[in-house]
Amino acid sequence: PNQHKQENKPKQNQSQSKVKKEEKVKTKTFSNKIDEHYTNSIKFFYTKEKIVSFQLIASQTISEENQKMSIEELTKFYSEYAQKNSMIENKEKLKGLEIHVEISEDKKIASAIFDFDLSKIDQEQLIQSAGDSESSQTFFRKLQDKPDVVFEFLKGQGLKEE
C-alpha cells in the first residue's frame, strides 16, 4: 500500500497547484447608474498584480412594447444596437474585443457586453478606441497599473463598487 501512495502523490500536487493558479483571478464590478433606464458597469477579471480582462456592460431597460418580442428577436435587435454604439471607436479593428448581448429572463433589461481580453489587445489601439473621450483614454491607460490603483481611480470617477 505504501508504494501506491507515493505513486499518487505527484498527481495530487499537480492538481493542487493548478487549482491555486485558477483561484488567483478574481472579479470586481463597478457601476454608474446614468438614469432610471441606463446603467454602465465595468467588470474586472484580475490577479493581485494586473487586470487580465474586463467587460464594459451597458444595460438599459427594455420598453414594454419591445418586451413583446422573443428573446431571440431582442438579442438580434440589441446586438445591432451594440455594434453601432459609439462608446468604442473602430471596434472591428480591436483584437481581443468581443461584443455580445444578454437579455434578462424577464425581458426587462438588455445588456451590451464589450469583452476586452487585455492579453490580445494592443494598448495604443485601445486608447485610440476611446476617441475624444478623455476619461475613457485615461481609464484605458490606467489599465496597465495594479488593480487597486484602477479601482481607486474608478471610485474617484463616482462609480460604485457592487
Tab-separated table of C-alpha atoms in Angstrom:
chain	number	residue	atom	x	y	z
A	1	PRO	CA	0.000	0.000	0.000
A	2	ASN	CA	2.881	2.433	0.722
A	3	GLN	CA	4.176	2.207	-2.821
A	4	HIS	CA	0.752	3.061	-4.143
A	5	LYS	CA	0.535	6.241	-2.052
A	6	GLN	CA	3.818	7.542	-3.397
A	7	GLU	CA	2.747	6.995	-6.989
A	8	ASN	CA	-0.325	9.118	-6.417
A	9	LYS	CA	1.463	11.987	-4.732
A	10	PRO	CA	2.840	13.867	-7.766
A	11	LYS	CA	-0.584	13.851	-9.423
A	12	GLN	CA	-2.175	15.320	-6.313
A	13	ASN	CA	0.419	18.101	-6.115
A	14	GLN	CA	-0.068	18.971	-9.769
A	15	SER	CA	-3.819	19.309	-9.428
A	16	GLN	CA	-3.459	21.384	-6.247
A	17	SER	CA	-1.099	23.893	-7.867
A	18	LYS	CA	-3.398	24.088	-10.879
A	19	VAL	CA	-6.341	24.982	-8.636
A	20	LYS	CA	-4.257	27.661	-6.918
A	21	LYS	CA	-3.491	29.335	-10.256
A	22	GLU	CA	-7.158	29.481	-11.201
A	23	GLU	CA	-8.143	30.875	-7.812
A	24	LYS	CA	-5.937	33.910	-8.315
A	25	VAL	CA	-8.234	35.515	-10.897
A	26	LYS	CA	-10.876	37.469	-9.038
A	27	THR	CA	-13.721	39.635	-10.274
A	28	LYS	CA	-14.913	43.033	-9.175
A	29	THR	CA	-17.704	45.136	-10.654
A	30	PHE	CA	-18.214	48.889	-10.580
A	31	SER	CA	-21.322	50.599	-11.880
A	32	ASN	CA	-22.677	54.006	-12.669
A	33	LYS	CA	-26.445	54.459	-12.902
A	34	ILE	CA	-26.937	57.109	-15.555
A	35	ASP	CA	-30.697	57.441	-15.132
A	36	GLU	CA	-33.647	55.157	-14.465
A	37	HIS	CA	-33.176	53.442	-17.850
A	38	TYR	CA	-29.399	53.190	-18.281
A	39	THR	CA	-26.599	51.753	-16.161
A	40	ASN	CA	-22.978	51.327	-17.197
A	41	SER	CA	-20.866	48.759	-15.403
A	42	ILE	CA	-17.295	47.583	-15.622
A	43	LYS	CA	-16.491	44.054	-14.526
A	44	PHE	CA	-12.823	43.252	-13.964
A	45	PHE	CA	-11.065	39.900	-14.012
A	46	TYR	CA	-7.805	40.417	-12.197
A	47	THR	CA	-4.934	38.973	-10.230
A	48	LYS	CA	-3.090	40.750	-7.463
A	49	GLU	CA	-0.643	42.237	-9.977
A	50	LYS	CA	-2.674	43.027	-13.081
A	51	ILE	CA	-6.017	43.240	-14.797
A	52	VAL	CA	-6.367	40.277	-17.146
A	53	SER	CA	-9.565	41.321	-18.884
A	54	PHE	CA	-12.589	43.476	-18.338
A	55	GLN	CA	-16.121	43.895	-19.580
A	56	LEU	CA	-17.851	47.184	-20.264
A	57	ILE	CA	-21.529	46.488	-19.746
A	58	ALA	CA	-24.123	48.945	-20.996
A	59	SER	CA	-27.508	47.943	-19.574
A	60	GLN	CA	-30.813	49.501	-20.436
A	61	THR	CA	-34.438	48.828	-19.656
A	62	ILE	CA	-36.455	47.319	-22.479
A	63	SER	CA	-39.627	49.216	-23.378
A	64	GLU	CA	-42.945	47.456	-22.745
A	65	GLU	CA	-43.528	47.489	-26.497
A	66	ASN	CA	-40.251	45.641	-27.132
A	67	GLN	CA	-40.892	43.184	-24.290
A	68	LYS	CA	-43.448	41.560	-26.595
A	69	MET	CA	-40.580	40.354	-28.796
A	70	SER	CA	-38.963	36.950	-28.245
A	71	ILE	CA	-35.587	36.741	-26.525
A	72	GLU	CA	-34.029	35.821	-29.900
A	73	GLU	CA	-35.559	38.898	-31.551
A	74	LEU	CA	-34.473	41.125	-28.677
A	75	THR	CA	-30.939	39.732	-28.798
A	76	LYS	CA	-30.741	40.454	-32.545
A	77	PHE	CA	-32.215	43.939	-32.117
A	78	TYR	CA	-29.861	44.930	-29.284
A	79	SER	CA	-26.846	43.261	-30.948
A	80	GLU	CA	-27.253	45.595	-33.915
A	81	TYR	CA	-27.600	48.485	-31.487
A	82	ALA	CA	-24.437	47.411	-29.625
A	83	GLN	CA	-22.442	47.213	-32.865
A	84	LYS	CA	-23.454	50.801	-33.672
A	85	ASN	CA	-22.711	52.017	-30.128
A	86	SER	CA	-20.219	54.861	-30.358
A	87	MET	CA	-18.736	54.249	-26.891
A	88	ILE	CA	-15.874	52.338	-28.547
A	89	GLU	CA	-14.495	53.502	-31.893
A	90	ASN	CA	-13.055	51.136	-34.521
A	91	LYS	CA	-14.419	48.126	-32.640
A	92	GLU	CA	-13.827	45.816	-35.589
A	93	LYS	CA	-10.092	46.608	-35.561
A	94	LEU	CA	-9.571	45.787	-31.897
A	95	LYS	CA	-8.182	42.288	-31.483
A	96	GLY	CA	-9.328	40.756	-28.230
A	97	LEU	CA	-12.667	42.592	-28.148
A	98	GLU	CA	-15.841	40.546	-28.314
A	99	ILE	CA	-19.294	42.056	-28.182
A	100	HIS	CA	-22.341	40.139	-27.122
A	101	VAL	CA	-25.782	40.926	-25.788
A	102	GLU	CA	-27.668	39.418	-22.890
A	103	ILE	CA	-31.389	39.787	-22.328
A	104	SER	CA	-32.704	39.192	-18.804
A	105	GLU	CA	-35.157	36.301	-18.451
A	106	ASP	CA	-38.000	38.692	-17.618
A	107	LYS	CA	-37.108	40.657	-20.806
A	108	LYS	CA	-36.840	43.895	-18.826
A	109	ILE	CA	-33.110	44.541	-19.265
A	110	ALA	CA	-30.816	44.347	-22.272
A	111	SER	CA	-27.075	44.405	-21.663
A	112	ALA	CA	-24.481	45.016	-24.331
A	113	ILE	CA	-21.240	43.423	-23.123
A	114	PHE	CA	-17.915	44.564	-24.551
A	115	ASP	CA	-15.433	41.896	-23.551
A	116	PHE	CA	-11.797	43.075	-23.608
A	117	ASP	CA	-9.066	40.441	-23.357
A	118	LEU	CA	-6.032	42.511	-22.403
A	119	SER	CA	-3.590	39.757	-23.357
A	120	LYS	CA	-4.686	40.184	-27.001
A	121	ILE	CA	-5.302	43.936	-27.159
A	122	ASP	CA	-2.750	46.462	-28.320
A	123	GLN	CA	-2.651	49.165	-25.634
A	124	GLU	CA	-2.317	52.075	-28.093
A	125	GLN	CA	-5.234	50.832	-30.192
A	126	LEU	CA	-7.301	50.501	-27.047
A	127	ILE	CA	-6.542	54.096	-26.035
A	128	GLN	CA	-7.380	55.308	-29.562
A	129	SER	CA	-10.686	53.412	-29.441
A	130	ALA	CA	-11.791	55.824	-26.712
A	131	GLY	CA	-11.917	58.546	-29.378
A	132	ASP	CA	-12.166	62.048	-27.947
A	133	SER	CA	-13.315	60.869	-24.537
A	134	GLU	CA	-10.555	61.923	-22.191
A	135	SER	CA	-11.951	59.997	-19.235
A	136	SER	CA	-12.010	56.780	-21.307
A	137	GLN	CA	-8.486	57.393	-22.580
A	138	THR	CA	-7.264	57.928	-19.015
A	139	PHE	CA	-9.094	54.808	-17.874
A	140	PHE	CA	-7.586	52.690	-20.696
A	141	ARG	CA	-4.098	53.991	-19.812
A	142	LYS	CA	-4.685	53.169	-16.142
A	143	LEU	CA	-5.347	49.517	-17.002
A	144	GLN	CA	-1.576	48.988	-17.010
A	145	ASP	CA	-1.464	49.899	-13.310
A	146	LYS	CA	-2.102	47.499	-10.464
A	147	PRO	CA	-5.788	46.653	-9.980
A	148	ASP	CA	-6.043	48.584	-6.696
A	149	VAL	CA	-4.904	51.766	-8.463
A	150	VAL	CA	-7.513	51.245	-11.181
A	151	PHE	CA	-10.260	50.580	-8.621
A	152	GLU	CA	-9.390	53.740	-6.674
A	153	PHE	CA	-9.422	55.724	-9.920
A	154	LEU	CA	-12.939	54.466	-10.733
A	155	LYS	CA	-14.231	55.277	-7.261
A	156	GLY	CA	-12.802	58.767	-7.799
A	157	GLN	CA	-14.852	58.942	-11.012
A	158	GLY	CA	-18.018	58.317	-8.984
A	159	LEU	CA	-18.524	54.649	-9.807
A	160	LYS	CA	-19.917	52.429	-7.080
A	161	GLU	CA	-18.466	49.044	-6.277
A	162	GLU	CA	-21.109	46.326	-6.403
